[in-house]
Each structure stands twice: as structure tokens, then as C-alpha cells.
Amino acid sequence: MIIVAHTPAEVREIVDAWKVQNLSIGLVPTMGFLHEGHASLIKKAREENDRVIVSDFVNPIQFGPSEDFEAYPRDFEADKALCEELGADMIFNPEAPDMYAENFSTYVNVDEITDVLCGAKRPGHFKGVCTVVSKLFNISGADRAYFGQKDAQQLAVIRRMVRDLNFPIEIVGCPIIREDDGLAKSSRNTYLNEAERKAALVLNRSLQKGMELILDDGIDDAKTVKDAIRMEIEQEGLAMIDYIEIVEWDSLANVNKIDGPVLCAIAVYIGKTRLIDNFIVGEV
Ligand code: AMP
């Protein structure tokens, strides 16, 4: 039976016992409503660690005031069943007051690489992410934590934070898991109606075009690649571009000429739903 923990103290008590036995711990931080993208992280954590903790928490402080915190899909029983099936040892499902005391006042802020891409569009988002992830690292005492390339900027920001603050943890990046038709799996895909679901394919389709230009045609001018992606997306009536960027991986510094590892990341509104997708040329 999977252990269900609701408070940091409950997690800590069990983790302390695991540590005494010298067991390695893998952490998979999620906001729940788990799908095969999350499952891939849990499977990898299962392969590489003696114990696996999945955190399942819709973190209020990483949502902006006009964002979808209330509407964000939740299904704890299904999440628990999937975690159990995948062999996770513990699912940590706190309520906001378990994580944030009334006079909570300590935040983790990573400068500069949070000013671009999603960070530029979602002020305060990465401050909320870095704060909750720091807490989860401390609560879980994990040796390794697993993050998806789906949220590539998040992966880069967490790696930077871990390096800068000497967190004793290894960050493992995992590839993007897609639906059969190419749409990157996301809990937010549930917001899409039938027409929007079809329109959402433009994200992966446009990125494929961009990737072909770089890898097959040897185009090294970032603007040319971004323009091609933009043209493809603009042909989809339900799509509205939030950003198309090509940056150095994983410093996220601006790139004009593509001559090393790069992240090509896009954010596109399909109707009211904001979706992100990306590809990386080079090692994740
Ligand atoms: P979330 O629940 O959306 O916060 O995501 C939790 C973790 O799962 C993050 O590290 C995500 O990058 C990862 N993840 C979400 N969707 C996917 C996907 N389609 N493929 C791989 N990883 C994913």
C-alpha cells in the first residue's frame, strides 16, 4: 500500500527512518492530475532509487491573480491509484496551510534566467516554483529529483537554483511525452474543446518545422527559424502566439546564431488555454 502523507512532519518521520537504513530517495514534484508525462518521471525515479516520493500539490503561490489556480484540474484518488500502480512508495498531498504558515515570508528567487520566456509573461511564477521546490527538497530529503523537459525553463531554473544554493540533490531531466498525434501531454489539455484540441496540434507541427530547418537544412539564423514557426502558427485561426524564442541551453541567454545547444520554446493560446512546447538541440 502506498503511504499517503498530508503534512511535512508526516513525510519527515518516514524519510528519517529511510535515511537510517541508507535508502536512496527519488522525488517527483507534480501538481497532480497525473498523466503519462508524470508517469514517465515516476518510472525513471523508480528505476534509480530505493524509495520514490511523488508530491501532488497545486501550489497557489506560483499562479498569478488572473491565472487558473481555482480551475486547475484535480483528481487525487486517480493520482494515488496511478502512483501505487507505478510502485511509488509515498504520495505527499498537503493542503496550502500545511505548506504556508499564516505569516509565511521566505521566498527563493532566481534572477535573470527567470526574466525571459514564461518568466517574462508570468511575473512571480518562478519565485513560487523555486520556493515550493526548495521546500519539497528539504521535506523529502531526496537524493534525486525528476523534472520534465516539457517545462524546459523550469528545469533550467531549478538546476541553477540547486547549483547556486548547493542543494545536495541531483536534478534529472526527462523527455517530453506526447499524445499519438504529437500534442505534448499536459493537465491543461483537458480545457480544450474538440476544435481547440485539433488546433493545438499546431504547437508541435510548427516546432517540427523549426527543428527541420536547423537539423536538416543547416539554418543557423535564429530569426529565420522563429519566423518560420510564427508563419506556421499564424495559419491556425484559433491560435494566438504568446512567445516564440530561441535561447542558449541551459543559460537561456539570447541567441542570434545557432552554433551550440539551444532551446526553442513557444507559448501559444488556443482559445483561452495557454499551452507551451519546445525542443532542445543538444543534451537535455
Ligand atoms: P506539473 O504537474 O504540470 O507541474 O508537472 C510536473 C512535472 O511533470 C514537471 O516536471 C513537468 O515538466 C513534468 N511533465 C508534465 N508534462 C510532461 C510531459 N508531457 N512529458 C514529460 N514531463 C512532463
CSV table of C-alpha atoms and ligand atoms in Angstrom, one decimal:
chain,number,residue,atom,x,y,z
A,1,MET,CA,0.0,0.0,0.0
A,2,ILE,CA,1.3,3.4,-0.9
A,3,ILE,CA,1.8,5.8,2.0
A,4,VAL,CA,-0.3,8.9,1.9
A,5,ALA,CA,1.2,11.9,3.7
A,6,HIS,CA,-0.5,15.2,4.2
A,7,THR,CA,1.9,17.2,6.3
A,8,PRO,CA,5.7,17.9,6.1
A,9,ALA,CA,6.1,16.3,9.5
A,10,GLU,CA,4.5,13.0,8.4
A,11,VAL,CA,6.8,12.9,5.4
A,12,ARG,CA,9.8,13.7,7.5
A,13,GLU,CA,9.1,10.9,10.1
A,14,ILE,CA,9.1,8.3,7.4
A,15,VAL,CA,12.1,9.8,5.5
A,16,ASP,CA,14.1,9.8,8.6
A,17,ALA,CA,13.6,6.1,9.0
A,18,TRP,CA,14.6,5.5,5.4
A,19,LYS,CA,17.7,7.6,5.9
A,20,VAL,CA,18.8,5.4,8.9
A,21,GLN,CA,18.6,2.4,6.5
A,22,ASN,CA,20.7,4.3,4.0
A,23,LEU,CA,18.0,4.1,1.3
A,24,SER,CA,18.2,6.5,-1.6
A,25,ILE,CA,15.2,8.7,-2.3
A,26,GLY,CA,13.8,10.0,-5.6
A,27,LEU,CA,11.3,12.9,-5.6
A,28,VAL,CA,8.8,13.6,-8.4
A,29,PRO,CA,7.2,17.1,-7.8
A,30,THR,CA,3.8,17.4,-9.5
A,31,MET,CA,0.6,19.4,-9.4
A,32,GLY,CA,-1.4,16.2,-9.8
A,33,PHE,CA,-4.0,15.2,-12.4
A,34,LEU,CA,-1.3,12.8,-13.4
A,35,HIS,CA,-0.9,11.6,-17.0
A,36,GLU,CA,1.8,9.6,-18.9
A,37,GLY,CA,4.2,12.6,-18.8
A,38,HIS,CA,4.2,12.4,-15.0
A,39,ALA,CA,4.2,8.6,-15.2
A,40,SER,CA,7.5,8.6,-17.2
A,41,LEU,CA,9.2,10.6,-14.4
A,42,ILE,CA,7.8,8.3,-11.7
A,43,LYS,CA,9.1,5.2,-13.7
A,44,LYS,CA,12.5,6.7,-14.0
A,45,ALA,CA,12.6,7.6,-10.3
A,46,ARG,CA,11.5,4.0,-9.6
A,47,GLU,CA,14.4,2.6,-11.6
A,48,GLU,CA,17.1,4.8,-10.0
A,49,ASN,CA,16.1,5.0,-6.3
A,50,ASP,CA,15.2,2.7,-3.3
A,51,ARG,CA,12.3,4.9,-2.4
A,52,VAL,CA,10.1,7.2,-4.5
A,53,ILE,CA,8.0,10.1,-3.3
A,54,VAL,CA,5.5,11.8,-5.6
A,55,SER,CA,4.3,15.2,-4.4
A,56,ASP,CA,0.8,16.2,-5.5
A,57,PHE,CA,0.2,19.8,-4.7
A,58,VAL,CA,-1.4,22.6,-6.7
A,59,ASN,CA,0.9,25.3,-5.4
A,60,PRO,CA,-1.1,28.5,-5.1
A,61,ILE,CA,1.9,30.9,-5.0
A,62,GLN,CA,3.1,30.0,-8.5
A,63,PHE,CA,-0.2,31.2,-10.0
A,64,GLY,CA,-0.8,34.8,-11.0
A,65,PRO,CA,-4.1,36.5,-9.9
A,66,SER,CA,-5.7,36.1,-13.3
A,67,GLU,CA,-4.5,32.6,-13.8
A,68,ASP,CA,-6.2,29.2,-13.4
A,69,PHE,CA,-5.5,28.2,-9.8
A,70,GLU,CA,-9.1,27.5,-9.0
A,71,ALA,CA,-9.9,25.8,-12.3
A,72,TYR,CA,-6.8,23.7,-12.3
A,73,PRO,CA,-7.9,20.0,-12.7
A,74,ARG,CA,-7.6,17.8,-9.6
A,75,ASP,CA,-8.3,14.1,-9.0
A,76,PHE,CA,-6.4,12.8,-6.0
A,77,GLU,CA,-7.9,9.3,-6.0
A,78,ALA,CA,-6.8,8.7,-9.6
A,79,ASP,CA,-3.4,10.1,-8.9
A,80,LYS,CA,-3.0,7.9,-5.9
A,81,ALA,CA,-4.0,4.8,-7.8
A,82,LEU,CA,-1.6,5.6,-10.6
A,83,CYS,CA,1.3,6.2,-8.2
A,84,GLU,CA,0.5,2.9,-6.5
A,85,GLU,CA,0.4,1.1,-9.8
A,86,LEU,CA,3.8,2.6,-10.8
A,87,GLY,CA,5.3,1.4,-7.5
A,88,ALA,CA,5.8,4.8,-5.8
A,89,ASP,CA,6.3,4.5,-2.0
A,90,MET,CA,4.7,7.7,-0.9
A,91,ILE,CA,2.3,10.4,-2.2
A,92,PHE,CA,2.5,13.7,-0.5
A,93,ASN,CA,-0.7,15.7,-0.8
A,94,PRO,CA,-0.6,18.7,1.5
A,95,GLU,CA,-3.2,21.5,1.7
A,96,ALA,CA,-1.9,25.0,1.3
A,97,PRO,CA,-1.9,25.8,5.0
A,98,ASP,CA,0.3,22.7,5.6
A,99,MET,CA,2.9,24.3,3.3
A,100,TYR,CA,2.4,28.0,4.0
A,101,ALA,CA,2.0,29.2,7.6
A,102,GLU,CA,-0.1,32.3,8.1
A,103,ASN,CA,2.9,34.6,8.4
A,104,PHE,CA,5.0,32.8,5.7
A,105,SER,CA,7.6,35.3,4.5
A,106,THR,CA,10.6,33.4,3.0
A,107,TYR,CA,10.9,33.1,-0.8
A,108,VAL,CA,13.6,31.7,-3.2
A,109,ASN,CA,14.2,34.0,-6.2
A,110,VAL,CA,16.5,33.0,-9.1
A,111,ASP,CA,17.5,36.2,-11.0
A,112,GLU,CA,17.9,36.8,-14.7
A,113,ILE,CA,17.0,33.4,-16.3
A,114,THR,CA,13.5,33.9,-14.8
A,115,ASP,CA,13.2,37.2,-16.7
A,116,VAL,CA,12.7,35.5,-20.1
A,117,LEU,CA,10.3,33.1,-21.8
A,118,CYS,CA,7.5,32.2,-19.4
A,119,GLY,CA,9.1,34.2,-16.6
A,120,ALA,CA,8.6,37.4,-18.6
A,121,LYS,CA,4.9,36.5,-19.2
A,122,ARG,CA,4.1,35.2,-15.7
A,123,PRO,CA,5.6,37.6,-13.1
A,124,GLY,CA,6.3,35.8,-9.8
A,125,HIS,CA,5.7,32.3,-11.3
A,126,PHE,CA,9.3,31.0,-10.9
A,127,LYS,CA,9.6,32.6,-7.4
A,128,GLY,CA,6.6,30.5,-6.4
A,129,VAL,CA,8.0,27.4,-8.2
A,130,CYS,CA,11.5,27.8,-6.6
A,131,THR,CA,10.1,28.4,-3.2
A,132,VAL,CA,7.8,25.3,-3.2
A,133,VAL,CA,10.5,23.1,-4.8
A,134,SER,CA,13.1,24.2,-2.2
A,135,LYS,CA,10.5,23.2,0.5
A,136,LEU,CA,9.9,19.9,-1.2
A,137,PHE,CA,13.7,19.2,-1.4
A,138,ASN,CA,14.0,19.9,2.3
A,139,ILE,CA,10.9,18.0,3.3
A,140,SER,CA,11.7,14.9,1.2
A,141,GLY,CA,15.5,14.8,1.8
A,142,ALA,CA,15.6,13.4,-1.7
A,143,ASP,CA,18.9,12.4,-3.4
A,144,ARG,CA,17.4,12.9,-6.9
A,145,ALA,CA,14.5,14.9,-8.3
A,146,TYR,CA,12.9,14.4,-11.7
A,147,PHE,CA,11.6,17.2,-13.9
A,148,GLY,CA,10.2,17.1,-17.4
A,149,GLN,CA,11.7,18.9,-20.4
A,150,LYS,CA,8.1,19.9,-21.1
A,151,ASP,CA,8.7,22.7,-18.7
A,152,ALA,CA,12.2,23.4,-20.0
A,153,GLN,CA,12.7,26.8,-18.4
A,154,GLN,CA,11.6,25.3,-15.0
A,155,LEU,CA,14.2,22.6,-15.5
A,156,ALA,CA,16.9,25.2,-16.2
A,157,VAL,CA,15.9,27.4,-13.3
A,158,ILE,CA,15.8,24.5,-10.8
A,159,ARG,CA,19.3,23.4,-12.0
A,160,ARG,CA,20.6,26.9,-11.5
A,161,MET,CA,19.0,27.2,-8.0
A,162,VAL,CA,20.4,23.8,-7.0
A,163,ARG,CA,23.9,24.8,-8.2
A,164,ASP,CA,23.8,28.3,-6.7
A,165,LEU,CA,22.4,27.3,-3.3
A,166,ASN,CA,24.3,23.9,-3.0
A,167,PHE,CA,21.2,21.8,-2.6
A,168,PRO,CA,22.6,18.2,-2.1
A,169,ILE,CA,20.4,16.8,-4.8
A,170,GLU,CA,20.8,15.6,-8.4
A,171,ILE,CA,18.3,17.0,-11.0
A,172,VAL,CA,17.3,14.5,-13.6
A,173,GLY,CA,15.7,15.9,-16.8
A,174,CYS,CA,13.2,13.7,-18.7
A,175,PRO,CA,12.0,13.9,-22.3
A,176,ILE,CA,8.6,15.2,-23.4
A,177,ILE,CA,5.8,12.6,-23.6
A,178,ARG,CA,3.3,13.3,-26.3
A,179,GLU,CA,-0.1,12.0,-27.5
A,180,ASP,CA,0.0,9.8,-30.6
A,181,ASP,CA,-0.8,12.9,-32.7
A,182,GLY,CA,2.1,14.9,-31.3
A,183,LEU,CA,0.4,17.1,-28.7
A,184,ALA,CA,2.6,17.3,-25.6
A,185,LYS,CA,0.7,15.8,-22.7
A,186,SER,CA,-0.5,18.3,-20.2
A,187,SER,CA,-3.1,18.5,-17.4
A,188,ARG,CA,-4.3,21.7,-19.1
A,189,ASN,CA,-5.2,19.8,-22.3
A,190,THR,CA,-8.5,19.0,-20.5
A,191,TYR,CA,-9.5,22.6,-21.0
A,192,LEU,CA,-9.6,22.2,-24.8
A,193,ASN,CA,-12.8,21.6,-26.7
A,194,GLU,CA,-12.8,19.4,-29.8
A,195,ALA,CA,-11.9,22.2,-32.3
A,196,GLU,CA,-9.3,23.6,-29.9
A,197,ARG,CA,-7.8,20.1,-29.4
A,198,LYS,CA,-7.2,19.9,-33.2
A,199,ALA,CA,-5.9,23.4,-33.4
A,200,ALA,CA,-3.4,22.6,-30.5
A,201,LEU,CA,-1.5,20.3,-32.9
A,202,VAL,CA,0.0,23.5,-34.4
A,203,LEU,CA,2.4,23.7,-31.5
A,204,ASN,CA,4.2,20.5,-32.3
A,205,ARG,CA,3.8,20.9,-36.0
A,206,SER,CA,5.4,24.3,-36.0
A,207,LEU,CA,8.3,23.1,-33.8
A,208,GLN,CA,8.9,20.2,-36.1
A,209,LYS,CA,9.3,22.7,-39.0
A,210,GLY,CA,11.8,24.7,-36.9
A,211,MET,CA,13.7,21.6,-36.0
A,212,GLU,CA,13.9,20.5,-39.6
A,213,LEU,CA,15.3,23.9,-40.6
A,214,ILE,CA,18.1,23.7,-38.0
A,215,LEU,CA,18.9,20.0,-38.2
A,216,ASP,CA,18.2,19.1,-41.9
A,217,ASP,CA,18.7,22.4,-43.7
A,218,GLY,CA,21.5,23.6,-41.5
A,219,ILE,CA,19.9,27.0,-40.9
A,220,ASP,CA,21.7,28.8,-38.1
A,221,ASP,CA,20.0,32.1,-38.1
A,222,ALA,CA,17.6,32.1,-35.1
A,223,LYS,CA,15.3,34.8,-36.6
A,224,THR,CA,14.8,32.7,-39.8
A,225,VAL,CA,13.7,29.7,-37.7
A,226,LYS,CA,11.5,31.8,-35.4
A,227,ASP,CA,9.8,33.4,-38.4
A,228,ALA,CA,9.1,30.0,-40.0
A,229,ILE,CA,7.5,28.8,-36.7
A,230,ARG,CA,5.5,32.1,-36.5
A,231,MET,CA,4.2,31.6,-40.0
A,232,GLU,CA,3.0,28.1,-39.3
A,233,ILE,CA,1.2,29.1,-36.1
A,234,GLU,CA,-0.4,32.1,-37.8
A,235,GLN,CA,-2.2,29.8,-40.2
A,236,GLU,CA,-4.2,28.3,-37.3
A,237,GLY,CA,-7.2,30.5,-36.7
A,238,LEU,CA,-7.7,29.5,-33.1
A,239,ALA,CA,-4.1,30.1,-32.1
A,240,MET,CA,-2.6,33.3,-30.7
A,241,ILE,CA,1.2,33.4,-30.1
A,242,ASP,CA,2.4,34.4,-26.7
A,243,TYR,CA,6.1,34.0,-27.5
A,244,ILE,CA,8.5,32.1,-29.8
A,245,GLU,CA,12.1,32.2,-28.5
A,246,ILE,CA,15.4,30.5,-29.3
A,247,VAL,CA,17.9,30.7,-26.4
A,248,GLU,CA,21.1,29.1,-25.3
A,249,TRP,CA,20.5,25.8,-23.4
A,250,ASP,CA,20.7,25.9,-20.4
A,251,SER,CA,21.7,29.5,-19.6
A,252,LEU,CA,18.6,30.8,-21.5
A,253,ALA,CA,20.8,33.7,-22.9
A,254,ASN,CA,19.6,35.2,-26.1
A,255,VAL,CA,20.9,33.6,-29.3
A,256,ASN,CA,21.1,35.1,-32.8
A,257,LYS,CA,23.3,32.4,-34.4
A,258,ILE,CA,22.6,28.8,-33.6
A,259,ASP,CA,26.0,27.2,-33.1
A,260,GLY,CA,25.7,25.3,-29.8
A,261,PRO,CA,23.0,23.7,-27.6
A,262,VAL,CA,19.7,25.7,-27.9
A,263,LEU,CA,16.2,25.6,-26.5
A,264,CYS,CA,13.4,26.6,-28.9
A,265,ALA,CA,10.4,27.3,-26.8
A,266,ILE,CA,6.9,28.5,-27.6
A,267,ALA,CA,3.8,29.5,-25.7
A,268,VAL,CA,0.6,29.7,-27.6
A,269,TYR,CA,-3.0,30.5,-26.6
A,270,ILE,CA,-5.5,28.1,-28.1
A,271,GLY,CA,-8.7,29.9,-27.3
A,272,LYS,CA,-8.3,30.8,-23.6
A,273,THR,CA,-5.9,28.0,-22.9
A,274,ARG,CA,-2.2,28.8,-22.8
A,275,LEU,CA,-0.1,25.8,-23.9
A,276,ILE,CA,3.7,25.5,-24.0
A,277,ASP,CA,6.0,23.2,-26.0
A,278,ASN,CA,9.7,23.1,-27.0
A,279,PHE,CA,12.6,21.3,-28.5
A,280,ILE,CA,16.2,21.3,-27.4
A,281,VAL,CA,19.1,20.9,-29.8
A,282,GLY,CA,21.8,19.2,-27.7
A,283,GLU,CA,21.7,17.4,-24.4
A,284,VAL,CA,18.8,17.9,-22.1
B,1,AMP,P1,3.0,19.6,-13.5
B,1,AMP,O1,2.1,18.7,-12.7
B,1,AMP,O2,2.4,20.1,-14.7
B,1,AMP,O3,3.6,20.7,-12.6
B,1,AMP,O4,4.3,18.8,-13.9
B,1,AMP,C1,5.0,18.0,-13.0
B,1,AMP,C2,6.3,17.5,-13.7
B,1,AMP,O5,5.9,16.7,-14.8
B,1,AMP,C3,7.1,18.6,-14.3
B,1,AMP,O6,8.5,18.3,-14.1
B,1,AMP,C4,6.8,18.6,-15.8
B,1,AMP,O7,7.8,19.1,-16.6
B,1,AMP,C5,6.5,17.1,-16.0
B,1,AMP,N1,5.7,16.9,-17.1
B,1,AMP,C6,4.5,17.4,-17.4
B,1,AMP,N2,4.0,17.1,-18.6
B,1,AMP,C7,5.0,16.3,-19.2
B,1,AMP,C8,5.2,15.7,-20.4
B,1,AMP,N3,4.2,15.7,-21.4
B,1,AMP,N4,6.3,15.0,-20.6
B,1,AMP,C9,7.3,14.9,-19.7
B,1,AMP,N5,7.2,15.5,-18.5
B,1,AMP,C10,6.1,16.2,-18.2
